[in-house]
Coordinates of N, CA and C in Angstrom, one line a residue:
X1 N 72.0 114.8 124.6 CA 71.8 116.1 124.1 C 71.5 116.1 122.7
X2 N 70.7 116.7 122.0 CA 70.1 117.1 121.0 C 71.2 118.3 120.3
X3 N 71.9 117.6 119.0 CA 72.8 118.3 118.9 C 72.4 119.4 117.3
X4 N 71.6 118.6 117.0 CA 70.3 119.6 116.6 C 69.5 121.1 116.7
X5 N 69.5 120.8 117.8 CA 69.0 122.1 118.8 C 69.6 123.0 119.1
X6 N 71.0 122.2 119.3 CA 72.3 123.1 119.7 C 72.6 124.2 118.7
X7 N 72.8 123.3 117.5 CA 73.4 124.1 116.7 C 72.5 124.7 115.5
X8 N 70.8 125.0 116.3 CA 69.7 125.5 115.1 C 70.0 126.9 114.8
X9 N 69.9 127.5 113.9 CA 69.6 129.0 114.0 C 68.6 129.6 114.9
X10 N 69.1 130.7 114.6 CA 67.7 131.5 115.0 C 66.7 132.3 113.8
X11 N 65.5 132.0 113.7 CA 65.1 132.7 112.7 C 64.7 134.5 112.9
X12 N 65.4 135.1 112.3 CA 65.3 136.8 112.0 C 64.5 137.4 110.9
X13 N 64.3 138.2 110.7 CA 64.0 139.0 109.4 C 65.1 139.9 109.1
X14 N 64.6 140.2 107.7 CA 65.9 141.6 107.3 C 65.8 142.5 108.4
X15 N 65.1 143.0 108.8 CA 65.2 143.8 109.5 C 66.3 143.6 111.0
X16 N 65.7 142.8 111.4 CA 66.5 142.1 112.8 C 67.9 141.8 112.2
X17 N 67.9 140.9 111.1 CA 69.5 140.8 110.8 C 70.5 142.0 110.6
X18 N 69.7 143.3 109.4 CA 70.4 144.7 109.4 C 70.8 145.5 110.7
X19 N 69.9 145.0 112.0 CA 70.3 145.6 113.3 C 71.5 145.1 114.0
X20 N 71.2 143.7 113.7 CA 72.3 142.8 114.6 C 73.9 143.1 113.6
X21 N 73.5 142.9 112.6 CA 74.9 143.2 111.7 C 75.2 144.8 112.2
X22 N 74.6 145.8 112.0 CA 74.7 147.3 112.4 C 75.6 147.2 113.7
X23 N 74.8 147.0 114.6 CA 75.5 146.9 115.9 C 76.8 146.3 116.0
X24 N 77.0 144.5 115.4 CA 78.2 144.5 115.6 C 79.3 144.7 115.1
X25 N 78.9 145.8 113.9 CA 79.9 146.7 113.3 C 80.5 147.6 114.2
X26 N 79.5 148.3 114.2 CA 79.7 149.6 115.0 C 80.6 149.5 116.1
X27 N 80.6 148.4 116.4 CA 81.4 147.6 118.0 C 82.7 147.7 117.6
X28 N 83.0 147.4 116.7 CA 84.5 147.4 115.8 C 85.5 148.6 116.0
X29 N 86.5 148.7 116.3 CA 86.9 150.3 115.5 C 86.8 150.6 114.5
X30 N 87.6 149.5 113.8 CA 87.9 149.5 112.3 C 86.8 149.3 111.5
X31 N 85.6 148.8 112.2 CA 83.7 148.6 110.8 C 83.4 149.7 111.1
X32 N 83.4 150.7 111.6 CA 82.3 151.7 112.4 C 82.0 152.6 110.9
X33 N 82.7 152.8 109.8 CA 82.0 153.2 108.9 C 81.8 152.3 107.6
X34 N 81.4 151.7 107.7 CA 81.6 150.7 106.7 C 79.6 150.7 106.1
X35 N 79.6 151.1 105.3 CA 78.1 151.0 104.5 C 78.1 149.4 103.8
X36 N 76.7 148.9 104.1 CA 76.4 147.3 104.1 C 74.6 147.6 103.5
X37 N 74.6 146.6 103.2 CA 72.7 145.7 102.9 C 73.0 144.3 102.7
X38 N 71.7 144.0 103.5 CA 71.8 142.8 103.7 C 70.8 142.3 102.3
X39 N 71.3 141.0 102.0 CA 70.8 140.8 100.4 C 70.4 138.9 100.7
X40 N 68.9 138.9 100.7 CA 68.5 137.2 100.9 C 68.6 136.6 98.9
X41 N 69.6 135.6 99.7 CA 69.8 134.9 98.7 C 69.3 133.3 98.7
X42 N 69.6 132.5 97.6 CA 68.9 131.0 98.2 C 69.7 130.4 99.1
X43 N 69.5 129.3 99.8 CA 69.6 128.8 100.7 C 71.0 128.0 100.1
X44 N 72.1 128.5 100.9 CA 73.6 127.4 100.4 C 73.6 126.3 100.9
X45 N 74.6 125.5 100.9 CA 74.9 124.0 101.3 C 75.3 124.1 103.0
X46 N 75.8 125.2 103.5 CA 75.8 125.7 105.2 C 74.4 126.5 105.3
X47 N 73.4 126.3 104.9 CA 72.2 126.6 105.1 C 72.0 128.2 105.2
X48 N 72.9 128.9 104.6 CA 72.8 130.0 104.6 C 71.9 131.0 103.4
X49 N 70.7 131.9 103.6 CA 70.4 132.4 102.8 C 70.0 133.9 102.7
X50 N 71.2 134.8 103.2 CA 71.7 135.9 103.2 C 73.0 136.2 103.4
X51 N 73.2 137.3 102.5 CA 74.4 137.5 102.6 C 75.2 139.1 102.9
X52 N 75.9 139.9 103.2 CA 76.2 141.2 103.4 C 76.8 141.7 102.3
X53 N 76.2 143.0 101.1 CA 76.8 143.6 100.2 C 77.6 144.7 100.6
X54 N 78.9 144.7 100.5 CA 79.6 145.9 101.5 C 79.4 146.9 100.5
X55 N 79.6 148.2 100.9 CA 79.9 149.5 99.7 C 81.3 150.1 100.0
X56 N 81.4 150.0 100.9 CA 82.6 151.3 101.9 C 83.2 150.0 102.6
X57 N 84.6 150.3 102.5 CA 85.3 149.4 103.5 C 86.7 150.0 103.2
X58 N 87.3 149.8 104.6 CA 88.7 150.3 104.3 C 89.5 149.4 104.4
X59 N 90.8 148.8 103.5 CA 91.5 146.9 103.1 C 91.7 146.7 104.3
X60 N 92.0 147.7 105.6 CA 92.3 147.1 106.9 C 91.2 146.5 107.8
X61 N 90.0 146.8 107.2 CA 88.9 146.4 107.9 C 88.0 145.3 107.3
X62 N 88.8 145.3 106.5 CA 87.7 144.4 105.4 C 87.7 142.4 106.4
X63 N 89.1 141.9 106.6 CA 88.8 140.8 107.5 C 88.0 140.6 108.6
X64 N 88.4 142.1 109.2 CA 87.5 142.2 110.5 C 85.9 141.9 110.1
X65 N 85.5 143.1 109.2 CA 84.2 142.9 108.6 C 83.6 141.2 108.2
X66 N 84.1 140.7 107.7 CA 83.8 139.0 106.9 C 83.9 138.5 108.4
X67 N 84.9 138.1 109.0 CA 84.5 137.1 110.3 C 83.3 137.5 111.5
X68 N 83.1 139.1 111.0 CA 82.1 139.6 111.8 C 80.6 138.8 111.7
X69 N 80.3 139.1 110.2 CA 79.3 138.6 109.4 C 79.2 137.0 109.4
X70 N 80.7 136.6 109.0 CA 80.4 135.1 109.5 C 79.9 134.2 110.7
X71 N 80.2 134.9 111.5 CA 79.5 134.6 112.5 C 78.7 135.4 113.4
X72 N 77.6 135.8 112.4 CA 75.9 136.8 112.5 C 75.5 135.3 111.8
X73 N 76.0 134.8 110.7 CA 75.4 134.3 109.7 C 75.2 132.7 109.9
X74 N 76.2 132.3 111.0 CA 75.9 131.0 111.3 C 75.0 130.8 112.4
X75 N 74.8 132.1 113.0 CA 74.2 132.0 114.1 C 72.0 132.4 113.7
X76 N 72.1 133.3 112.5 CA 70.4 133.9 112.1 C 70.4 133.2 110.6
X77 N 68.8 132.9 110.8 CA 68.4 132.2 109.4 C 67.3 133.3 109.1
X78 N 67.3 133.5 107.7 CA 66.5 134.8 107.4 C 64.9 133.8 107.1
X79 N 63.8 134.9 107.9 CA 62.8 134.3 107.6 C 61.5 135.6 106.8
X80 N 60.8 134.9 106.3 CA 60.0 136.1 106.0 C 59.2 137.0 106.9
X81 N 59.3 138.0 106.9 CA 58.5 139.3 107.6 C 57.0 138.6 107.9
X82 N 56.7 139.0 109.4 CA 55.6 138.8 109.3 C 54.0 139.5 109.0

């Protein structure tokens, strides 16, 4: 098995990322108001190069929110619009 493959991203754009992040807020009880933008940053040492700027969050939702995003973020690699 190609473990490579397994574990590629998927390439998104802002746009596609702001949807998928949207949605699995919304899913949440506790994200469902929480105001976000997604902000491409360079490329980290976990190959990540976006990240979520929160505005609104309430302290009890704030964990929920980070593990949400953490795993949007291990899973889409931001690419340029085409």
């Amino acid at each position: 098995m190609d473990l490579e493959k397994f574990f590629a991203k998927t390439p998104a754009t802002l746009d596609e990322i702001r949807i998928r992040v949207g949605h699995a807020l919304q899913r949440h009880p506790l994200c469902r108001n929480i105001e976000f933008e997604i902000v491409g940053v360079p490329r980290t040492a976990r190959g990540r190069n976006w990240t979520v700027s929160i505005h609104a969050v309430e302290p009890g939702a704030l964990f929920e929110a980070s593990d949400i995003v953490a795993d949007i973020q291990d899973a889409y690699v931001l690419t340029p619009a085409a």
